[in-house]
XYZ file of N, CA and C in Angstrom:
690
model
N 64.697 -22.526 -29.809
C 64.649 -21.251 -29.042
C 62.763 -21.155 -29.274
N 61.960 -21.345 -28.423
C 60.283 -21.471 -28.665
C 60.423 -20.465 -28.682
N 58.927 -19.920 -29.765
C 58.907 -18.255 -29.756
C 57.684 -18.307 -28.797
N 57.678 -16.780 -28.279
C 56.677 -16.512 -27.268
C 55.773 -16.044 -28.267
N 54.603 -17.015 -27.629
C 53.328 -16.380 -28.116
C 52.837 -15.137 -27.320
N 52.173 -14.372 -28.267
C 51.952 -13.751 -27.503
C 49.801 -13.065 -27.879
N 49.285 -12.620 -26.793
C 47.898 -12.969 -26.659
C 47.348 -11.471 -26.383
N 46.482 -11.463 -27.194
C 46.090 -10.191 -27.191
C 45.000 -9.920 -26.248
N 45.069 -9.132 -25.183
C 43.801 -8.928 -23.669
C 42.782 -8.544 -24.776
N 41.565 -9.332 -24.243
C 40.009 -9.003 -24.380
C 40.151 -7.516 -24.197
N 39.187 -7.098 -24.793
C 38.992 -5.517 -24.901
C 37.624 -5.247 -23.780
N 37.824 -5.066 -22.831
C 36.952 -4.313 -21.829
C 35.141 -3.887 -22.265
N 34.413 -4.426 -21.917
C 33.145 -3.893 -22.308
C 32.711 -2.461 -22.179
N 32.479 -1.788 -22.638
C 32.672 -0.024 -22.991
C 31.879 0.163 -21.904
N 32.455 1.122 -21.035
C 31.559 1.388 -20.333
C 30.622 2.718 -20.378
N 31.023 3.316 -21.368
C 29.894 4.607 -22.136
C 28.614 4.291 -23.226
N 28.103 5.280 -23.046
C 26.688 4.897 -23.883
C 26.843 5.705 -25.171
N 26.243 5.101 -25.962
C 25.984 6.107 -27.409
C 25.353 7.295 -27.642
N 25.646 7.852 -28.127
C 24.345 9.141 -28.569
C 23.401 8.585 -28.691
N 22.669 7.785 -29.802
C 21.855 6.916 -29.565
C 20.577 6.948 -27.957
N 21.777 6.076 -27.408
C 21.023 5.420 -26.215
C 21.106 6.722 -24.944
N 21.777 7.621 -25.296
C 21.409 9.017 -24.360
C 20.125 9.508 -24.520
N 19.844 9.820 -25.958
C 18.612 10.232 -26.494
C 17.033 9.276 -26.354
N 17.358 7.950 -26.129
C 16.815 7.209 -25.722
C 16.136 7.255 -24.143
N 17.197 7.146 -23.460
C 17.434 7.621 -21.893
C 16.451 9.051 -21.436
N 17.315 9.872 -22.217
C 16.563 11.030 -22.215
C 15.216 11.442 -22.400
N 14.487 10.738 -23.632
C 12.935 10.881 -24.086
C 12.023 9.708 -22.652
N 12.859 8.732 -22.527
C 11.952 7.944 -21.713
C 11.947 8.488 -20.286
N 12.754 9.436 -20.003
C 12.844 10.146 -18.544
C 11.584 11.173 -18.718
N 11.702 11.789 -19.780
C 10.578 12.629 -19.824
C 9.125 12.162 -19.557
N 9.246 10.867 -20.696
C 8.088 10.132 -20.506
C 7.622 9.836 -19.315
N 8.548 9.291 -18.357
C 8.275 8.729 -17.061
C 7.770 9.892 -15.997
N 8.352 10.976 -16.554
C 7.893 12.163 -15.441
C 6.851 12.859 -16.083
N 6.455 13.050 -17.564
C 4.826 13.672 -17.358
C 3.890 12.600 -16.993
N 4.226 10.792 -16.796
C 2.725 10.486 -16.679
C 2.270 10.798 -15.389
N 3.104 10.620 -14.293
C 2.498 11.141 -12.850
C 2.087 12.353 -12.594
N 2.624 13.338 -13.385
C 1.744 14.709 -13.395
C 1.051 14.703 -13.932
N 0.558 14.078 -14.743
C -0.984 14.017 -15.777
C -2.032 13.752 -15.077
N -1.814 12.453 -14.243
C -2.495 11.310 -13.493
C -2.689 12.575 -12.346
N -1.737 13.067 -11.777
C -2.127 13.838 -10.437
C -3.166 15.124 -10.587
N -2.597 15.764 -11.830
C -3.269 17.275 -12.334
C -4.850 16.919 -13.065
N -5.188 15.631 -13.411
C -6.080 15.450 -14.052
C -6.903 14.571 -13.010
N -6.362 13.801 -12.615
C -7.119 13.075 -11.374
C -7.480 11.710 -12.392
N -6.952 11.382 -12.784
C -7.937 10.153 -13.537
C -7.519 8.423 -13.047
N -7.059 8.871 -11.713
C -7.225 7.490 -10.506
C -6.575 8.280 -9.224
N -7.351 7.657 -8.527
C -7.505 8.477 -7.383
C -6.669 7.395 -6.215
N -6.537 8.000 -5.349
C -6.113 7.083 -3.709
C -5.168 5.946 -3.799
N -5.219 4.985 -3.638
C -4.072 4.075 -3.339
C -3.702 3.467 -4.615
N -4.427 3.328 -5.624
C -4.096 3.359 -7.029
C -3.010 4.265 -7.569
N -3.463 5.444 -7.111
C -2.660 6.569 -7.864
C -1.414 6.295 -7.091
N -1.509 6.259 -5.833
C -0.225 6.263 -4.891
C 0.680 5.154 -5.587
N 0.252 4.296 -5.445
C 0.976 3.067 -6.453
C 1.352 2.889 -7.864
N 0.829 3.252 -8.691
C 1.477 4.307 -9.817
C 2.555 4.790 -10.112
N 2.206 5.934 -9.045
C 3.039 6.737 -8.680
C 4.764 5.783 -8.117
N 5.123 5.143 -7.243
C 5.709 4.470 -7.194
C 6.634 3.573 -7.700
N 5.493 3.055 -8.726
C 5.938 2.125 -9.845
C 6.206 3.015 -11.068
N 6.221 4.136 -11.274
C 7.092 4.879 -12.293
C 8.009 5.421 -11.832
N 8.032 5.667 -10.603
C 9.269 6.241 -9.819
C 10.333 5.417 -9.977
N 9.939 4.375 -9.817
C 10.953 2.746 -9.744
C 11.667 3.238 -11.428
N 10.694 2.746 -11.881
C 11.400 2.648 -13.445
C 12.086 3.928 -14.041
N 11.641 5.226 -13.801
C 12.718 6.322 -13.812
C 13.786 6.127 -13.219
N 14.237 5.598 -11.985
C 15.382 5.380 -11.477
C 16.229 4.119 -12.198
N 15.186 3.283 -12.684
C 16.218 2.404 -13.779
C 16.306 2.768 -14.586
N 15.744 3.900 -15.474
C 16.159 4.745 -16.545
C 17.440 5.409 -16.339
N 17.597 5.863 -15.253
C 18.867 6.625 -14.824
C 20.123 5.616 -15.038
N 19.586 4.967 -14.283
C 21.062 3.767 -13.709
C 21.383 3.025 -14.884
N 20.420 2.829 -16.111
C 20.727 2.157 -17.228
C 20.996 3.239 -18.535
N 20.731 3.789 -18.541
C 20.871 4.422 -19.890
C 21.996 5.694 -19.512
N 22.064 6.229 -18.180
C 23.235 7.411 -17.798
C 24.499 7.100 -17.050
N 23.961 5.814 -16.278
C 25.215 5.421 -15.291
C 25.628 4.264 -15.612
N 24.982 3.741 -16.424
C 25.904 2.182 -17.702
C 25.815 1.369 -16.282
N 24.830 0.842 -15.925
C 24.514 -0.366 -14.750
C 24.956 -1.448 -15.843
N 25.861 -2.320 -15.011
C 26.056 -3.585 -15.664
C 27.420 -3.613 -17.000
N 27.723 -2.295 -17.123
C 28.865 -2.180 -17.954
C 30.560 -1.943 -17.759
N 30.417 -1.818 -16.591
C 31.821 -2.070 -15.958
C 32.626 -3.197 -15.542
N 33.373 -2.757 -15.243
C 34.125 -4.564 -14.708
C 33.753 -5.738 -14.388
N 33.222 -5.161 -13.213
C 32.262 -6.427 -12.625
C 30.762 -5.617 -12.528
N 30.097 -6.149 -13.544
C 28.692 -5.950 -13.799
C 27.639 -6.685 -12.691
N 27.997 -8.013 -12.146
C 27.339 -8.258 -11.155
C 27.425 -8.003 -9.775
N 28.316 -7.208 -9.555
C 28.544 -6.134 -7.841
C 27.195 -5.287 -8.040
N 27.751 -4.819 -9.390
C 26.529 -3.328 -9.722
C 25.134 -4.169 -9.526
N 24.558 -5.023 -10.149
C 23.591 -4.934 -9.936
C 23.287 -5.358 -8.779
N 23.738 -5.968 -8.660
C 23.223 -6.567 -6.718
C 22.920 -5.138 -5.979
N 24.188 -4.550 -6.291
C 24.141 -2.775 -5.293
C 22.905 -2.266 -6.229
N 22.218 -2.527 -7.084
C 21.319 -1.427 -7.500
C 20.249 -2.300 -6.920
N 20.126 -3.314 -7.029
C 18.907 -4.181 -5.725
C 18.740 -3.969 -4.398
N 19.617 -3.750 -3.914
C 19.504 -3.227 -2.630
C 18.943 -1.754 -2.498
N 19.610 -1.362 -3.484
C 19.475 0.264 -3.634
C 17.734 0.435 -3.647
N 16.850 -0.443 -4.607
C 15.938 -0.631 -5.066
C 14.989 -0.549 -3.743
N 15.576 -1.770 -3.032
C 14.770 -2.347 -1.601
C 14.770 -1.255 -0.712
N 16.121 -0.632 -0.492
C 15.932 0.638 0.564
C 15.070 1.629 0.048
N 14.824 2.264 -1.017
C 14.032 2.962 -1.820
C 13.051 2.814 -1.312
N 12.535 1.618 -1.343
C 11.061 1.131 -1.254
C 10.532 1.113 0.064
N 11.870 0.110 0.987
C 11.397 0.645 2.308
C 11.479 2.155 2.940
N 11.848 3.136 2.218
C 11.882 4.484 3.296
C 10.655 4.889 2.165
N 10.198 4.621 1.052
C 9.253 5.418 0.918
C 7.866 4.995 1.380
N 7.945 3.311 1.945
C 6.889 3.007 2.245
C 6.752 3.459 3.717
N 8.079 3.833 4.814
C 7.939 4.283 6.107
C 7.033 5.715 5.648
N 7.740 6.575 4.813
C 7.094 8.119 4.943
C 5.943 8.460 4.631
N 5.588 7.086 3.657
C 4.095 7.178 3.203
C 2.941 6.741 4.711
N 3.417 6.283 5.683
C 2.958 5.487 6.744
C 2.633 6.642 7.908
N 3.734 7.088 7.650
C 4.091 8.546 8.708
C 3.542 9.528 8.605
N 3.165 10.085 6.868
C 2.626 11.129 6.635
C 1.085 10.797 7.070
N 0.727 9.098 6.146
C -0.779 9.448 6.855
C -1.000 9.199 7.683
N -0.289 9.008 9.280
C -0.689 8.717 9.955
C -0.498 10.546 11.043
N 0.052 11.470 10.389
C 0.305 12.981 11.168
C -1.065 13.109 10.504
N -1.472 12.822 8.910
C -2.456 13.638 8.543
C -3.892 12.964 9.264
N -4.098 11.852 9.776
C -5.272 11.272 10.422
C -5.079 12.088 11.734
N -4.046 12.280 12.480
C -3.911 12.675 13.716
C -4.178 14.611 13.815
N -3.271 15.187 13.241
C -3.014 16.607 13.385
C -3.798 17.398 12.022
N -4.227 16.896 11.305
C -4.753 17.993 10.407
C -5.866 18.669 11.275
N -6.398 19.537 10.861
C -7.394 20.727 12.088
C -8.884 20.269 10.595
N -10.113 21.150 11.220
C -11.025 20.766 10.689
C -11.664 19.350 10.209
N -11.270 19.394 8.963
C -12.453 18.013 8.216
C -11.507 16.484 8.993
N -9.937 16.702 9.007
C -9.920 15.433 9.520
C -10.043 15.100 11.038
N -10.241 16.369 11.709
C -10.725 16.449 13.219
C -12.120 15.738 13.581
N -12.772 16.471 12.563
C -14.415 15.861 13.024
C -14.458 14.230 11.874
N -13.658 14.079 11.470
C -13.506 12.827 11.104
C -13.466 11.720 12.155
N -12.372 12.116 13.000
C -11.447 11.415 13.620
C -12.569 11.419 14.729
N -13.472 12.211 15.296
C -14.405 12.542 16.166
C -15.658 11.894 16.061
N -16.141 11.558 14.758
C -16.919 10.664 14.181
C -16.763 9.066 14.334
N -15.538 8.955 13.919
C -15.010 7.351 14.147
C -15.226 6.743 15.574
N -14.444 7.699 16.212
C -14.507 7.453 17.896
C -16.236 7.800 18.601
N -17.110 8.510 18.177
C -17.849 8.456 18.310
C -18.028 9.625 19.464
N -16.954 10.294 19.331
C -16.732 11.793 20.576
C -18.031 12.810 19.881
N -18.814 12.942 20.922
C -19.630 13.957 20.196
C -19.421 14.997 21.304
N -18.733 15.480 22.267
C -18.256 16.417 22.651
C -17.213 16.531 23.486
N -16.481 17.446 23.460
C -14.630 17.478 24.324
C -14.936 18.647 24.707
N -14.645 18.499 26.505
C -14.709 19.978 27.271
C -15.969 20.024 27.291
N -17.129 20.113 26.904
C -18.765 20.545 27.145
C -18.719 20.990 25.479
N -17.745 21.132 24.552
C -18.358 21.650 23.114
C -18.288 20.480 22.060
N -19.497 20.536 21.524
C -20.050 19.755 20.603
C -19.277 19.450 19.517
N -18.426 18.361 18.852
C -17.918 18.161 17.790
C -18.392 18.109 16.585
N -19.833 17.814 16.315
C -20.308 17.426 15.016
C -20.517 15.879 15.126
N -20.146 15.838 15.847
C -20.260 13.955 15.784
C -21.394 13.028 16.200
N -21.848 12.273 15.762
C -23.160 11.312 16.420
C -22.653 10.466 17.277
N -23.238 10.333 17.997
C -23.313 9.416 19.281
C -24.372 8.119 19.198
N -25.103 8.365 18.381
C -26.007 7.368 17.637
C -25.956 7.194 16.598
N -26.019 5.977 15.891
C -26.606 6.192 14.345
C -28.099 5.537 14.078
N -29.043 6.138 13.101
C -30.256 5.614 12.849
C -30.370 4.924 12.148
N -30.922 5.548 11.007
C -31.641 4.354 9.679
C -30.473 4.796 8.580
N -30.248 3.963 7.369
C -29.464 3.965 6.709
C -29.999 3.954 5.312
N -29.395 5.109 4.486
C -29.726 4.698 2.970
C -28.873 4.803 2.207
N -29.048 4.043 0.770
C -28.432 3.904 0.141
C -28.516 4.433 -1.262
N -27.307 5.074 -2.110
C -27.106 5.856 -3.302
C -26.348 4.645 -3.881
N -27.175 3.958 -5.036
C -26.535 3.210 -6.037
C -26.010 3.526 -7.310
N -24.957 3.212 -7.862
C -24.535 3.701 -9.118
C -24.587 2.664 -10.109
N -25.464 2.807 -11.193
C -24.971 1.674 -11.941
C -25.195 2.010 -13.547
N -24.092 1.443 -14.440
C -24.311 2.055 -15.752
C -24.290 3.412 -15.786
N -23.571 4.345 -15.078
C -23.231 5.781 -15.000
C -24.389 6.438 -14.669
N -25.537 6.164 -14.149
C -26.334 6.455 -13.569
C -26.728 5.763 -11.585
N -27.223 7.778 -11.522
C -27.242 7.339 -9.773
C -28.940 7.079 -9.364
N -29.104 6.281 -8.177
C -30.238 5.879 -8.316
C -30.314 5.738 -6.301
N -31.367 6.688 -5.862
C -32.313 7.815 -6.556
C -31.654 8.792 -6.431
N -31.817 9.834 -7.416
C -30.966 11.089 -7.761
C -31.209 12.014 -6.508
N -32.356 11.609 -5.771
C -32.405 12.862 -4.518
C -32.477 11.898 -3.018
N -32.273 11.771 -2.437
C -32.392 11.246 -1.037
C -32.815 12.583 -0.195
N -33.605 11.628 0.881
C -33.746 12.515 1.864
C -34.010 12.095 3.252
N -33.264 12.283 4.182
C -32.779 11.561 5.389
C -32.366 12.683 6.726
N -32.385 11.714 7.604
C -32.320 12.918 9.034
C -30.786 12.883 9.612
N -30.815 14.019 10.595
C -29.232 13.859 11.160
C -29.238 12.501 11.804
N -27.589 12.741 11.781
C -27.038 11.080 12.081
C -27.778 9.771 11.676
N -28.546 10.233 10.352
C -28.583 8.847 9.719
C -27.212 8.529 8.574
N -27.083 7.298 7.787
C -25.693 7.164 7.561
C -26.020 6.879 5.876
N -25.205 7.406 4.930
C -25.702 7.236 3.221
C -24.191 6.216 2.990
N -24.976 5.118 2.192
C -23.891 4.481 1.762
C -23.933 3.907 0.212
N -22.797 4.522 -0.255
C -22.624 4.501 -1.530
C -22.247 3.093 -2.289
N -22.699 2.508 -3.470
C -22.930 1.145 -3.841
C -22.624 1.737 -5.076
N -21.269 0.898 -5.969
C -20.444 1.190 -7.112
C -21.178 -0.201 -7.942
N -22.039 -0.181 -8.531
C -21.865 -1.544 -9.313
C -21.163 -1.632 -11.090
N -20.770 -0.821 -10.989
C -19.770 -0.304 -12.050
C -18.436 -0.758 -11.975
N -17.618 -1.014 -13.156
C -16.215 -1.567 -12.994
C -15.225 -0.251 -13.091
N -15.937 1.224 -13.137
C -15.299 2.423 -12.872
C -15.010 2.679 -11.581
N -13.929 2.843 -11.419
C -13.554 3.717 -10.146
C -14.513 5.213 -10.067
N -15.086 5.349 -8.840
C -16.126 6.369 -8.722
C -15.004 7.305 -7.475
N -15.042 8.040 -7.543
C -14.521 9.362 -6.674
C -15.697 10.625 -6.344
N -16.213 9.619 -5.291
C -17.557 10.825 -4.732
C -17.263 12.526 -4.307
N -17.425 13.288 -4.621
C -17.214 14.658 -3.999
C -18.466 15.493 -4.319
N -18.266 16.176 -2.640
C -19.491 17.070 -2.614
C -19.148 18.443 -3.443
N -20.643 18.728 -3.406
C -20.454 20.295 -4.264
C -20.008 20.448 -5.817
N -20.336 21.681 -5.993
C -20.272 21.699 -7.549
C -18.703 21.284 -8.002
N -18.642 21.104 -9.024
C -17.118 20.273 -9.835
C -16.735 21.854 -10.380
N -15.750 21.639 -10.265
C -14.712 21.327 -9.631
C -14.000 21.512 -8.212
N -14.660 22.734 -7.969
C -14.301 23.339 -6.507
C -15.342 22.144 -5.702
N -14.729 21.616 -4.649
C -15.300 20.983 -3.715
C -15.729 21.135 -2.010
N -16.154 20.887 -1.564
C -16.867 20.981 0.177
C -16.959 19.885 0.635
N -16.027 19.490 1.552
C -16.495 18.531 2.358
C -17.585 18.458 2.897
N -17.954 17.076 3.681
C -19.290 16.958 4.493
C -18.895 15.783 5.318
N -18.808 16.500 6.447
C -18.870 15.847 7.715
C -17.104 15.121 8.006
N -16.383 15.774 7.779
C -14.884 15.357 7.744
C -14.509 14.098 6.212
N -15.745 14.480 5.448
C -15.105 13.527 4.411
C -14.883 14.432 3.322
N -13.777 14.399 2.477
C -13.481 15.610 1.487
C -13.715 14.612 0.065
N -13.653 13.363 0.046
C -13.939 13.160 -1.187
C -13.825 11.057 -0.839
N -14.978 10.407 -1.406
C -15.205 9.401 -0.932
C -14.962 8.239 -2.212
N -13.873 7.378 -2.165
C -13.596 6.574 -3.392
C -14.440 5.170 -3.060
N -14.833 4.879 -3.965
C -16.014 3.424 -3.862
C -15.309 2.816 -5.479
N -15.067 1.434 -5.071
C -15.203 0.598 -5.914
C -15.954 -0.325 -6.310
N -16.294 -1.258 -7.167
C -17.180 -2.157 -7.653
C -16.980 -3.281 -6.625
N -18.104 -3.743 -5.713
C -18.184 -4.734 -4.810
C -16.957 -4.073 -3.338
N -17.314 -2.950 -2.796
C -16.210 -2.587 -1.680
C -17.263 -0.957 -1.554
N -18.613 -1.042 -1.279
C -19.481 0.210 -0.863
C -18.800 0.786 0.057
N -18.974 2.215 0.202
C -18.511 3.249 1.303
C -19.912 3.653 2.200
N -19.776 3.874 3.261
C -20.865 4.739 4.019
C -20.139 5.819 4.962
N -21.079 6.807 5.003
C -20.491 7.922 5.608
C -21.747 7.946 6.702
N -21.213 9.214 7.936
C -22.351 9.400 9.027
C -23.327 10.714 8.295
N -24.074 10.940 8.538
C -24.707 12.477 7.976
C -24.871 12.883 9.107
N -23.699 13.928 9.568
C -23.988 14.673 10.612
C -23.679 16.182 10.663
N -24.155 16.696 9.211
C -24.739 17.861 9.024
C -25.864 18.003 8.276
N -26.641 18.887 8.702
C -27.651 19.290 7.943
C -27.788 19.924 7.437
N -28.678 20.013 6.091
C -28.675 20.638 4.982
C -28.948 20.361 3.796
N -28.663 20.697 2.435
C -29.090 20.361 1.000
C -27.349 20.211 0.552
N -27.330 19.024 -0.046
C -25.794 18.917 -0.361
C -26.065 18.489 -2.064
N -24.992 18.590 -2.864
C -24.922 17.719 -3.808
C -23.859 17.078 -4.042
N -23.846 15.889 -4.901
C -22.099 15.279 -4.812
C -22.779 14.339 -6.286
N -21.018 14.237 -6.681
C -21.214 13.754 -7.899
C -19.495 12.926 -7.730
N -19.335 12.582 -9.280
C -17.845 11.683 -9.614
C -16.913 12.442 -9.810
N -16.367 12.805 -9.166
C -14.885 13.691 -9.834
C -14.415 13.445 -10.618
N -14.266 11.969 -11.569
C -13.507 11.403 -12.436
C -14.535 11.353 -13.696
N -16.062 11.935 -12.914
C -17.335 11.336 -14.604
C -18.329 12.229 -13.913
N -18.229 13.907 -13.538
C -19.510 14.683 -13.159
C -20.545 14.936 -13.327
N -20.975 13.710 -14.846
C -22.115 13.729 -15.058
C -23.004 12.844 -14.126
N -22.213 11.958 -13.261
C -22.703 10.902 -12.501
C -22.769 11.594 -11.167
N -24.364 11.960 -10.686
C -24.199 13.012 -10.101
C -25.376 12.734 -8.938
N -25.704 13.527 -7.684
C -27.273 13.442 -7.187
C -27.136 14.141 -5.936
N -28.294 14.764 -5.548
C -28.102 15.443 -4.418
C -28.832 14.508 -2.916
N -28.436 15.476 -1.949
C -28.875 14.938 -0.859
C -29.479 16.083 0.187
N -30.416 15.299 1.044
C -31.371 16.598 1.825
C -31.450 15.863 3.432
N -30.485 16.699 4.307
C -30.016 16.230 5.630
C -31.297 17.056 6.593
N -32.401 16.508 7.020
C -33.031 17.465 8.074
C -32.473 17.197 9.698
N -32.386 17.796 10.336
C -32.393 18.056 11.994
C -33.190 17.064 12.284
């Protein structure tokens, strides 16, 4: 009589983490929570770069949660779990991108005062129902302000109403131009902040008369002034 051989079944891969993995996951979660908070509060970067960084950190945060706490890939069918996770990331990105598009569209079309003035200026709408919007129908002279090696040239610009002002950044550093004293800023002509990168000058319409100061919000020592006469 043949002896029956007994085979010990393979031990399934552990589905739970260790205390060490939980601590590592917790610390990483704190780090990736603090990074976007610091960037937003201190405005280390701005505009599209800030938004992209927040999205990247959010995806990394989600990956940390599912790897260290939900134990993705440790179950009996890890391939299915990974596939599900990939599709989840894709869905999240679509939802986030769609939400950003909708909010940007609403901000551009529905916010009062500053956004309304900017919209009127972009469309050259000088009057609505007989009331002036503050926008210029015709554009006159163009004036240029160049930022090079952390210095503004010229430091003082004289212009007329309905002229334009172009900010040119020759440094590799991102410039976030704001009007008024730092850190309390005052918008100008529908512009709250003007983000200027090297090789991408930005032009604004001078549709408000008066004397104004401007500076780089990320580096307030980079500053200048502007006088607009009627």
